[in-house]
Amino acid sequence: MQDDKGILLESGTNEFEIIEFTVDGKFYGINVAKVREIINNVKVTHLVGSHPYIEGLFTLRDKIIPLVDLTRCLTGVKQATDNQQIIVCEINGEMISFRVDEVTRIYRVSWTQMEPLSDIAGSDFAVGVVKLEEKIIVLIDFEKIISEIDPTMNKRLSTIPAVAEEMDDLRKTKTILIAEDSRVLRELLIRTLSAAGYHVVPNDNGLEAWDSLNKMIADGSSIEDKVQLVITDIEMPQMDGHHLIKKIKEDDKLKELPVIIFSSMISEELRRKGQSLGAYAQITKPEIEQLIVFVDKILLS
């Protein structure tokens, strides 16, 4: 798996790999880049008073990792835990795991095959679907699950560093374009950046953001007159954040536009990829205070 991930990272294609798993007879998926390993049942220490989705904690190679009962999260029903598997992930810079019924296989697909959330998904925690010839795989919004379990995530997404009054006025003259497919995080970003004084142009994915940028310069205008910064997630339908940055940096009219990656998937490999593409900064969700520090550094200095 590690070799495959490296090939994808170096290729610069608009592709990704998903690990397919089942919960309650339905097919779901998670980006391979979020997964550290897959294990079988472990001894779990149950916690009194924890969130209903949290089954407990277990230790793996000297790390204490919370275990989420994904069946209960997606269906509301707790099922037996015999012969199930656990997907161990790194999300938002933290280790967390999810109990599923069975891990089945890995698919390599293009981001263009991932469609935004629709009625087909049938879950409050779905972020999109991948339609294959023989089945539909629902991709889960794991950030939303974590935000429900950990209320401090929303707090960290709404902390605005104070600036001098003249800097506050300068913020109001700047426009930021956002590419973020998670509705929860997109709305939090919009509210927080707007509360800081910035004008925000939201987009649901990288392709929509790319189209927005091209419309801004279609009349011959300079992009610097329309938008001064792009903030992008990595994992998005239609076009991922890395491919968006690649297209921006290869376009003579857009290449000077600074881009910040704000993602839950900034591993060492992905950080190298972002640097090679020309990202100005890469910040792990949900540290929006750190994000705004970099935004102010770019736009107010």
Coordinates of C-alpha atoms in Angstrom, one line a residue:
M1 CA 0.0 0.0 0.0
Q2 CA 2.8 2.4 0.9
D3 CA 4.4 1.9 -2.6
D4 CA 1.1 2.6 -4.3
K5 CA 0.6 5.8 -2.3
G6 CA 4.1 7.0 -3.2
I7 CA 3.4 6.4 -6.9
L8 CA 0.2 8.4 -6.8
L9 CA 1.9 11.2 -4.9
E10 CA 4.7 11.5 -7.4
S11 CA 2.5 11.2 -10.4
G12 CA 0.6 14.4 -10.0
T13 CA -2.6 12.8 -11.4
N14 CA -6.1 13.6 -10.3
E15 CA -6.4 10.1 -8.9
F16 CA -6.8 8.6 -5.5
E17 CA -7.2 5.2 -3.8
I18 CA -10.1 4.2 -1.6
I19 CA -10.3 1.4 0.8
E20 CA -13.7 -0.2 0.5
F21 CA -15.4 -1.5 3.6
T22 CA -18.9 -2.7 4.6
V23 CA -21.1 -1.5 7.5
D24 CA -24.6 -3.1 7.9
G25 CA -24.4 -4.6 4.4
K26 CA -23.6 -1.3 2.6
F27 CA -20.4 -0.3 0.8
Y28 CA -18.4 2.7 2.1
G29 CA -15.0 4.1 1.4
I30 CA -12.1 6.0 2.9
N31 CA -9.1 7.6 1.2
V32 CA -6.0 5.4 1.6
A33 CA -4.0 8.5 2.5
K34 CA -5.9 8.7 5.8
V35 CA -5.3 5.0 6.7
R36 CA -2.3 3.9 8.7
E37 CA -3.2 0.2 9.1
I38 CA -6.0 -2.3 9.3
I39 CA -6.2 -4.6 12.3
N40 CA -8.5 -7.3 13.8
N41 CA -10.2 -7.2 17.1
V42 CA -8.3 -5.8 20.0
K43 CA -8.9 -5.5 23.8
V44 CA -10.8 -2.2 24.3
T45 CA -11.1 -0.3 27.5
H46 CA -14.6 1.2 27.7
L47 CA -15.0 4.7 29.0
V48 CA -17.9 5.8 31.3
G49 CA -19.6 8.9 30.1
S50 CA -17.9 9.0 26.7
H51 CA -19.7 10.0 23.5
P52 CA -22.1 7.3 22.2
Y53 CA -20.0 6.8 19.1
I54 CA -16.9 6.0 21.1
E55 CA -16.6 2.3 21.9
G56 CA -13.5 2.9 24.1
L57 CA -9.7 3.1 23.9
F58 CA -7.0 0.6 23.0
T59 CA -3.2 0.6 22.8
L60 CA -1.3 0.0 19.6
R61 CA 2.5 0.3 19.6
D62 CA 2.5 2.4 22.7
K63 CA -0.2 4.8 21.4
I64 CA -3.6 5.1 23.0
I65 CA -6.2 5.3 20.2
P66 CA -9.9 5.9 20.5
L67 CA -12.2 3.5 18.7
V68 CA -15.4 4.7 17.0
D69 CA -18.2 2.3 16.4
L70 CA -19.0 3.2 12.8
T71 CA -22.1 1.0 12.7
R72 CA -23.7 2.9 15.6
C73 CA -22.6 6.2 14.0
L74 CA -24.2 5.4 10.6
T75 CA -27.2 3.4 11.6
G76 CA -27.9 4.3 15.2
V77 CA -27.7 0.7 16.2
K78 CA -24.8 -1.0 18.1
Q79 CA -24.0 -4.4 16.7
A80 CA -21.9 -7.3 17.9
T81 CA -18.2 -6.8 17.7
D82 CA -17.2 -10.4 16.8
N83 CA -15.1 -11.0 13.6
Q84 CA -15.1 -7.3 12.7
Q85 CA -12.1 -5.2 11.6
I86 CA -10.7 -1.9 12.7
I87 CA -9.3 0.8 10.4
V88 CA -6.6 2.9 12.1
C89 CA -6.4 6.4 10.7
E90 CA -4.5 9.7 11.1
I91 CA -6.9 12.6 10.7
N92 CA -6.4 16.2 11.7
G93 CA -2.9 15.1 13.0
E94 CA -4.4 12.7 15.5
M95 CA -4.7 8.9 15.6
I96 CA -8.3 7.6 15.6
S97 CA -9.8 4.2 14.6
F98 CA -13.1 3.0 13.2
R99 CA -14.7 -0.4 13.7
V100 CA -16.3 -1.8 10.5
D101 CA -17.8 -5.1 9.5
E102 CA -15.3 -6.0 6.8
V103 CA -12.5 -4.4 4.7
T104 CA -12.9 -5.7 1.2
R105 CA -10.6 -4.2 -1.3
I106 CA -8.8 -1.1 -2.7
Y107 CA -9.9 0.8 -5.8
R108 CA -7.9 3.4 -7.7
V109 CA -10.2 6.0 -9.2
S110 CA -10.2 9.5 -10.6
W111 CA -11.6 12.3 -8.5
T112 CA -13.9 13.0 -11.5
Q113 CA -15.6 9.7 -10.6
M114 CA -16.5 11.1 -7.2
E115 CA -19.8 12.9 -7.2
P116 CA -20.9 15.3 -4.4
L117 CA -23.4 14.3 -1.8
S118 CA -26.7 13.2 -3.2
D119 CA -29.9 11.4 -2.0
I120 CA -28.2 8.2 -3.0
A121 CA -25.8 8.4 -0.1
G122 CA -28.5 8.2 2.5
S123 CA -26.4 9.3 5.5
D124 CA -25.8 12.5 7.4
F125 CA -22.1 11.6 7.4
A126 CA -21.7 11.0 3.7
V127 CA -19.6 13.5 1.7
G128 CA -19.9 12.0 -1.8
V129 CA -20.3 8.8 -3.8
V130 CA -18.1 6.9 -6.3
K131 CA -20.1 5.2 -8.9
L132 CA -18.5 2.0 -10.3
E133 CA -20.0 -0.3 -12.9
E134 CA -21.1 -2.9 -10.3
K135 CA -21.8 -0.8 -7.2
I136 CA -21.9 2.6 -5.5
I137 CA -19.4 3.3 -2.8
V138 CA -20.3 6.1 -0.2
L139 CA -17.4 8.2 1.0
I140 CA -17.7 9.2 4.6
D141 CA -17.2 12.7 6.0
F142 CA -14.9 11.5 8.8
E143 CA -14.2 15.1 9.9
K144 CA -17.9 15.6 10.6
I145 CA -17.9 12.5 12.7
I146 CA -14.9 13.7 14.7
S147 CA -16.4 17.2 15.1
E148 CA -19.5 15.6 16.7
I149 CA -17.4 13.5 19.0
D150 CA -14.9 16.4 19.9
P151 CA -16.7 19.7 20.4
T152 CA -13.4 21.5 20.9
M153 CA -12.8 21.0 17.1
N154 CA -15.5 23.6 16.4
K155 CA -13.9 25.9 18.9
R156 CA -10.5 25.6 17.2
L157 CA -12.3 26.4 13.9
S158 CA -13.7 29.6 15.2
T159 CA -10.8 31.2 17.2
I160 CA -9.8 34.4 15.5
P161 CA -6.5 36.0 16.5
A162 CA -6.8 39.7 17.3
V163 CA -5.0 42.4 15.1
A164 CA -4.6 46.1 15.3
E165 CA -7.5 48.2 14.1
E166 CA -5.7 49.4 11.0
M167 CA -5.0 45.7 10.1
D168 CA -8.7 44.9 10.8
D169 CA -9.7 47.5 8.2
L170 CA -7.2 46.1 5.7
R171 CA -8.7 42.6 6.1
K172 CA -12.0 44.1 4.7
T173 CA -10.3 44.9 1.4
K174 CA -9.1 41.3 0.7
T175 CA -10.9 38.4 -0.9
I176 CA -10.2 34.7 -0.3
L177 CA -11.4 31.9 -2.5
I178 CA -12.1 28.6 -0.6
A179 CA -12.3 25.1 -2.0
E180 CA -13.8 22.8 0.7
D181 CA -16.2 19.9 0.0
S182 CA -17.2 19.2 3.6
R183 CA -20.3 21.3 4.2
V184 CA -19.7 21.6 8.0
L185 CA -16.1 22.8 7.6
R186 CA -16.9 25.0 4.6
E187 CA -19.6 26.9 6.6
L188 CA -17.3 27.2 9.6
L189 CA -14.5 28.6 7.4
I190 CA -16.9 31.1 5.8
R191 CA -18.3 32.3 9.2
T192 CA -14.8 32.5 10.8
L193 CA -13.0 34.2 8.0
S194 CA -16.0 36.6 7.4
A195 CA -16.0 37.4 11.1
A196 CA -12.3 38.2 10.8
G197 CA -13.3 40.7 8.1
Y198 CA -12.3 38.9 5.0
H199 CA -14.5 38.6 1.9
V200 CA -15.0 34.9 1.1
V201 CA -15.8 33.2 -2.2
P202 CA -16.8 29.6 -1.3
N203 CA -16.5 26.6 -3.6
D204 CA -17.6 23.0 -3.0
N205 CA -14.6 21.4 -4.8
G206 CA -11.4 22.0 -6.7
L207 CA -13.1 22.0 -10.1
E208 CA -15.7 24.6 -9.0
A209 CA -12.8 26.7 -7.6
W210 CA -10.9 26.4 -10.9
D211 CA -13.9 27.4 -12.9
S212 CA -14.4 30.4 -10.5
L213 CA -10.9 31.6 -11.0
N214 CA -11.1 31.4 -14.8
K215 CA -14.4 33.3 -14.8
M216 CA -12.8 36.1 -12.8
I217 CA -10.1 36.7 -15.5
A218 CA -12.3 35.9 -18.5
D219 CA -12.7 39.7 -19.3
G220 CA -9.0 40.2 -19.2
S221 CA -8.9 41.3 -15.5
S222 CA -5.9 40.6 -13.4
I223 CA -6.6 37.9 -10.8
E224 CA -4.9 40.1 -8.1
D225 CA -7.8 42.5 -8.5
K226 CA -10.4 39.8 -7.9
V227 CA -9.0 37.5 -5.3
Q228 CA -5.7 37.6 -3.4
L229 CA -5.5 34.1 -1.8
V230 CA -6.8 30.5 -2.3
I231 CA -7.4 28.1 0.6
T232 CA -8.0 24.5 -0.5
D233 CA -8.7 21.1 1.0
I234 CA -6.9 18.2 -0.5
E235 CA -9.6 15.5 -0.7
M236 CA -12.5 16.8 -2.9
P237 CA -14.7 15.4 -5.7
Q238 CA -14.1 16.2 -9.3
M239 CA -10.7 17.8 -8.7
D240 CA -8.5 17.4 -5.6
G241 CA -6.6 20.2 -4.0
H242 CA -3.2 19.1 -5.3
H243 CA -4.4 19.1 -8.9
L244 CA -6.0 22.5 -8.4
I245 CA -2.6 23.9 -7.2
K246 CA -0.9 22.3 -10.1
K247 CA -3.2 23.9 -12.6
I248 CA -2.9 27.3 -10.9
K249 CA 0.9 27.2 -10.9
E250 CA 1.0 26.2 -14.5
D251 CA -1.3 29.0 -15.6
D252 CA 0.6 32.3 -16.6
K253 CA -2.4 34.4 -15.4
L254 CA -2.8 32.7 -12.0
K255 CA 0.6 31.3 -11.0
E256 CA 1.5 34.2 -8.7
L257 CA -1.7 33.6 -6.7
P258 CA -0.7 32.2 -3.2
V259 CA -2.4 28.9 -2.1
I260 CA -2.7 27.5 1.4
I261 CA -3.6 23.9 1.9
F262 CA -6.0 23.4 4.9
S263 CA -6.6 19.7 5.3
S264 CA -7.0 16.8 7.6
M265 CA -4.5 14.7 5.5
I266 CA -1.2 16.5 5.9
S267 CA 1.2 13.5 6.3
E268 CA 4.9 13.7 5.7
E269 CA 4.4 12.4 2.1
L270 CA 1.5 14.8 1.4
R271 CA 3.5 17.7 2.8
R272 CA 6.3 17.0 0.4
K273 CA 3.8 16.9 -2.5
G274 CA 2.3 20.2 -1.5
Q275 CA 5.7 21.8 -1.3
S276 CA 6.7 20.5 -4.7
L277 CA 3.5 21.9 -6.2
G278 CA 4.2 25.4 -4.7
A279 CA 1.8 25.6 -1.8
Y280 CA 2.6 28.7 0.4
A281 CA 1.7 26.9 3.6
Q282 CA 0.1 23.6 4.7
I283 CA -2.0 23.6 7.9
T284 CA -3.7 20.7 9.6
K285 CA -7.4 21.0 10.4
P286 CA -8.9 22.3 12.5
E287 CA -6.2 24.9 13.6
I288 CA -7.9 27.9 12.0
E289 CA -6.1 30.3 14.3
Q290 CA -2.8 29.2 12.7
L291 CA -4.5 29.4 9.3
I292 CA -5.5 33.0 9.9
V293 CA -1.9 33.9 11.1
F294 CA -0.6 32.7 7.7
V295 CA -3.5 34.5 5.8
D296 CA -2.6 37.8 7.6
K297 CA 1.1 37.3 6.9
I298 CA 0.3 37.0 3.2
L299 CA -2.4 39.6 2.8
L300 CA -1.6 42.2 5.4
S301 CA 2.2 42.5 5.3

